[in-house]
Structures are given as structure tokens and as C-alpha cells.
């Protein structure tokens, strides 16, 4: 049968809703309760639940209307606290990355291009298109990127009651970002007593130690409750050099072979001096004469940078969460919650690859060489090009301290009006997240330039920068030509810099909601929910001044970001019963929702949603939904810094009379003289790239149709099958390329007028401004099937078994950018060089057993095979490293691929309930030590960070209640 909460009479006059969402903070509860823990402990405690009222009605993610039906018109995956406890993962994000509907995204195994964050990515549409809620309210985006994605590490796992994953679009209910779905993290609130939970574990290799502790306290009475959770998590380093697959740039190949991924920038250097070509120091030679150097050989003189990187990045987090509620009167309840989280994490890259050359090819800040007059120049002529790995720095470390603070204060209540029951809530939410980044191991290129310029020694042999008549104060000549160790600590002190970057996101909003029974219809109550919200979002990225100027050797230049926006929203939702208890129609209801949003940046947008739920009998539910959605441009899209570049282009409007008639017509329409007098003076053109304050929102449509089947002849079995589709249009894309924009405007058969607006010409035809900033272009069409099976077997003499199986089959993932070639179906493909993996099938299976005080779990996680592009693999090894290295595309161009095989990981846990209100569990993940599949194109580690690190992870958990 279809299982749902027990329904009680809908309008009891003697009762009021006791358990309402929200809570009161531990820090402020004393103001409301006057020593609440002691006071509440003296009062009888009723049975209550923070998410289920006395009527048996619950709020299920995807709707704000309370309902007694657990199976709604939308597919929702519920992850219980017991599910979370049955694994050894330290964070919410680690668990969510393993759900079947998830895709590859940031996690703590991504070192290069990582931020220490863990995110969730539903439908592989990107973390910014998955809305994350906590207790039904929007959570703040990451301070480290300002791209709208949420760092799940900021929410403590030990405070979680359950997680609901809505696998459907929901912008009509929740607003922006709910394109792929919604993750709603419901925190514990209704708790009485004290609980301590401690977990510790490490890998089978004896590293990667992870430990966590959570202390939970709560008390409740008939007037209210208070809840406090303090938690700590620490995850230690696993070095890339600690695993065979990751201790070399390309597994199975010579680690010094630059054609196999080794860096051509080594501590022995690579130097271009007049008439000598590229030379490098012969190991063991002093580097004081030209004879100490040999021609650089890419195959043997490369540098193995891999062991210097992290394979698992370290992080620690302290957090405290407090919540509570207090019935001010029979009609009004005060609620509040406060969370404070402090996280430290670190990523480590190989030592700085210092690069500069006289013509500036290494960057505007590195347009210099080593002077012929430097005391450390052994060639007697200017060294025009230098590549030297500064192993003396010990690596490029980015240490981040991330602080998140969130507070909610509100009132809620219930009332009867015309014999109809209503609940309401109003409140204010403030959240702020700050990230302070300290980057060590970089060098100041301005100081390097002075240090490799002319220098001299005095009579005592002491070296000085400059000339005897013009000494450069505060400068020490830099020795780059004499091999590892030639850069002394004093020299490092002269050129090194610790960069300090500051990031912040800030969110505050007011909300008001009303839900209740609007009308009595023949088939039941017409339920409704209405509400308004006004929200402010802001943020900034303030890079170190040297980084903003492009003067940090070993780090990318980055310009400041600063901005924000306001949004006012209103929504309405209705649940309309059409049929009830009729032949072949035990229930039929329609759900409707709409939300209008007015942004200060782009204007207003309205999004609608409709769903239908048909239950012909006790065993079957048929459900379907259609939803419009959107994602507002984020702060980085709108307010990121802009910078000029000078790419080579071919202007189609140059020498216009030589072009085809259609190109001539388009060029003349944009101001180019028709007589062909304009001649492009290139080949380089100044082009401005970066953010775009005129961006419009991404838009989407979502459809789903599904079946829920619970056969009466198999008690305890519940199955679901849903077809779904998400189509995203107006995708926000940055950096299309100057030539692409020109061709789209003037050459392609179908013109893109929007891109033409990014080019401004003078009356002479000359381009006076050219913007290659973020723009709305392209579509993504994703569709597939979700299959769920839950079976609680009848109890046997030796215990009770239960089975949960969740599978997602991705049938299509088609991306298209007009003019960029035919649409490409990415299902079963990967680009691990850019951390993109699109599995056709992901599946998760849990088998559990309980008997008396014993319990056990066996789990399996399945990833289907994918074909990884090998275009980034060096030509010298592509045929050997990639399984289909000789592959070509339809036009005969090289398109090598590598088959990444399917993988299944097995996890397990055994637990025992101890007689003194305690429990103990021991478990392991990847029990059979399955190695990750080889990916030659993956950066650095030869496997993608979506897969488990080689080796098993074992853990022990102890829980004590008081």
C-alpha cells in the first residue's frame, strides 16, 4: 500500500499547532527562557515533532502546503539521520556526492582548482543550479567564489535530522537556482537530553586520519524547546606521493618526460641565451660556465611535480548551532536559530614555476630576462627566456579560514477563520560568510625583475643589485642558474610574498508566509500557501594588490569583484482535490504554484508550476509535473572585474569589397564604409573580458512523469519510476572568443545580433570597443529516468532485512551554442582535464539487517563507464596512454579518447546497542580496496577526484546518550 502519515481530524478546536518550523538560538535563548534548560527539564514533555503537527500533516520539500500524503506529485529522496550514521563520511557533502542523481563537483579531493569546499550537483547541471535550503530557507552561497554554489561544509552533520532531495525544478516555490532540484537540510530541534557522538578513522594505508565529535543537548516543555549542538571535524592530508597512481604526472610513464605530463620547468632551469637555444644545467655541475649546460631534452629533463600536491586536502571545522521555540501565548510562538561555523582548509600546488622572458610572452608582469651583467649569468649575454622551478619555496600553499554566521528570528502561529485552519510565520534571516586566504610560495615579479638585472660584487665579494654608482636599495641578486638550492633563504626573502585575499558573501531577508485551508470542496480541502520575501545579496572578492596587477609569479592574476542586488518576491500555491474515494480514483489532485521575482539587476520574472497526483487504488500513484525555472546572474557574473587582452583576430569587415555580399551588408549595417576603405591594422585587437552587468537570467523548463507502486501482495515493498527532463536556455557563458563573436556577427549563415552588440566601430570602420564578456547564449537539454526500490522484508527468526536501491539513468545531455558546431550529447563522456564527468548510470544500494541489539549494513555505489577525451594528453604518449588514441572525428581530425571503466565500491558497517544507553559501530568504505579507474587526461593524479582515493577507509563510531 501507499504509505502516508496517519491522518487525524482536521479541525480540533481544543488544539493548536505545537511544533512549528524554526528555533531559538542557544546564545539568545537565555533572554527568552531565563535558564531554559533547567526550566524546561522540570516540565512534563509531550510527544512532539518539529515537522509533523498534531493533525499528522507534514511539509514535504517542493511544496509549502502541509499534507498527510508522503508521496506527492514530485519525486523526493529522503535521507534519514540513520542513513547518514550508517556511513563513515565526515560531512553532508560527502554523502550527497554519492546519491544517484548527483554529478561531479567540488570536493576535498580536488586540490588543483579546488577551494576546500564540498558541493552538490544534481543532474550534472552544475552546483549553482541546485538550490540548497536549511530548514526550508535559502542558504548562503560560497564566499570563496561568489558563483552561487553552496559550500556544504558550513552545515554540521551531527545537527542534521534528515535531508530531502527534490529531484524536480521548483523556482515557482523557492525562486532562483532551483533548476535541477532542491536539497533541503532539516536540522534537529525536538530533542530532550544529552548525546555525545565521536567518530575516528583512517585509510588502509595508515593516513588520511579523520575524526569528528558532536555534542547535542536539548530540553522541551509544553511551552517550548531549546536545542544546542556543538561539533568538530578534522580531516588530515593524503599526499599525491603516497599513492602509486598519483606520484607521477602520468601513471606508467617516465616522471621526467615532459611529453608524459612532466613540467618543462625544472629546478635545473631552462634558459635561452644568444645562439644557444634552450639549455639546462647538467646535474652536479656548478653552473658557472656555459660548459655546465646542455640542450634541454623534453623527454628526460622534465620535472615530476606530482608528489608535491595533495591528494586529499586537509580541513577542520568547529561549529555551534542553537535553536529553540517558545509559546509567547496560545496564538503566537517565538522562534529563532543561530549557527556559527569556522573552517580551515588548505590546498598545495607544486613549487612556483617561475617564468619570464624579454618579449613578455610569460605575461605583462614578466617582460624581462636575466641581464648579461648579472653576477649569476654564466653566458656573458642576456638570457632572454627563463623557466626555473623554485623548489626552495616548498610549494604554493593556499590556507583558507572561512567563517559563517547565520541568525534567524521570527514569530509563527495558528488560527481558525470561518472554521478553516491556518498557520503563519514571519521572520528575518541574516547570514554572512567570510573567507581569508593566505597564499604562500608566490614571488613578487617586480622584485624578481630587479634581482635578475645588472648586479656587481664589492671588494669583499658581496653582491649588490644595480651598478656601483646606482645601487638598488633593498634588493639582493637572484641566482637561478646553479640548480636546486642556489636560491638562498635571503634571496627568497627578497622576492617572496604572502598574498592576502579577502572574500565575503552577505545575505539578509524578511519573509512572511500563510498556509491553510481555503475552501471545502466535494473531494476535500482546497489547500493554499501564499507569501512574500524581500532579500539582499552582496559580496566581494578583494585579491592581493600584487595579484590584481599580475605581479605574482606562480599564481594567476585576478581582478576585484564587488557588488550586490535586491529582490522582492511573492508566491502563491494551491492544492486542489478533484476526486476522492471514487471507483478507479481513490484520489486525484492538482497542484499549482506561481512566483514573481523583481530583481534590481535585470527586472522581473514570473515562473509557474503545475503538478497532478492520481491514485487509482491503494497500490498505485501516478504523478506528473511541469515547471518553469530560472537562475539569476550571480555576483561574479555581474560584478567581477574586467580586463583587456590582445588576441589575434581576422576582421571580416577589413577590405570589405572583397567579401561576400551578405558579409558586406552586415558590416555596413554596423558602420563600416561600403567602399572598402577600412583595412584592419592587426593582427591583435584589444578585447575586454570578464563580467557583464547586463546579463539576463538563465531560464528552464522541467517535466516529470512517474509511477509509485506498492503492491499489497508484497508487504513492505515500495517502488518508484520517474521520467524527467530539464531544458536550460539563455545559459550564462563567458569567454566565447573574439573570433567566434566576429564570425557570429558577420560570417555565419544565421547571424547572432546579440553578439554584434558587443562590437562598437568608429565611422572609419575601426573597432573602438570589443567586449568578450559573459553573455546569455546556448542551451542544455538533459533527460533521464530515476528508479527507486525500498523493501522492508517480514521479520524472521534471525532478524529483519531491508533494502533500498536508488538508480539514475541519464539518456541525454545535449549542449548547444549557436554557431559552435552541431549539438553534442555528453552522456557517457568525460573531460577529466576540466573535472567534468557525465555518467550514464549511477546507482546506490543499501542492504540492512537488524536483530536485537545488533545491526549491519552493506552498501554498493556504482559508476558506469565513460569515454574521456584525450586531447590534452601529449602527442608523444597519446597512443600508449589512451585506449583509443588514434581516434578521429567525422572531419578526420584527431579526437583521441580513453575508456574509463565502470566501477563498483562496497561499503559496510556493523553496530551494537550497548546496555548503558550507548552504541558502537565499526565500518569501512571501499572495503575491497578498489582502485579508481585510470584517466590519463586527469590533471596530476591520473584519476578523477569523483572516484575514491586508492585504499579502504575504516572508522569507529561511539554514541552515548545521557
Coordinates of N, CA, C and O in Angstrom, one line a residue, residues 134 140-141 173 192 199 231 579 643 648 707 913:
X134 N 18.2 25.2 4.2 CA 18.4 24.7 5.6 C 17.1 25.0 6.3 O 16.8 26.2 6.4
X140 N 23.3 30.4 2.3 CA 24.2 31.4 1.6 C 25.2 30.7 0.7 O 25.6 29.6 0.9
X141 N 25.5 31.4 -0.4 CA 26.5 30.9 -1.4 C 27.9 31.0 -0.9 O 28.2 31.7 0.1
X173 N 8.2 27.8 -6.4 CA 8.0 27.7 -5.0 C 9.1 28.4 -4.2 O 8.9 29.2 -3.3
X192 N 15.4 15.9 23.6 CA 15.4 16.0 25.1 C 16.5 15.2 25.6 O 16.5 13.9 25.4
X199 N 33.6 9.9 16.3 CA 34.0 9.1 15.2 C 35.4 9.3 14.9 O 35.9 10.4 14.9
X231 N 29.9 20.9 17.4 CA 30.6 19.8 16.6 C 32.0 20.2 16.2 O 32.3 21.4 16.0
X579 N -11.0 14.5 -7.1 CA -11.8 13.3 -6.9 C -11.2 12.6 -5.6 O -10.0 12.7 -5.3
X643 N 39.1 42.9 -17.7 CA 40.5 43.2 -18.0 C 40.6 43.1 -19.5 O 39.8 42.4 -20.2
X648 N 44.8 37.6 -31.3 CA 44.9 37.7 -32.8 C 43.5 37.5 -33.4 O 42.9 36.5 -33.0
X707 N 5.6 6.9 -11.6 CA 4.7 5.9 -11.1 C 5.3 5.4 -9.7 O 6.4 5.1 -9.6
X913 N 24.0 -2.1 20.1 CA 23.4 -1.2 21.1 C 23.9 -1.7 22.5 O 23.6 -2.8 22.9

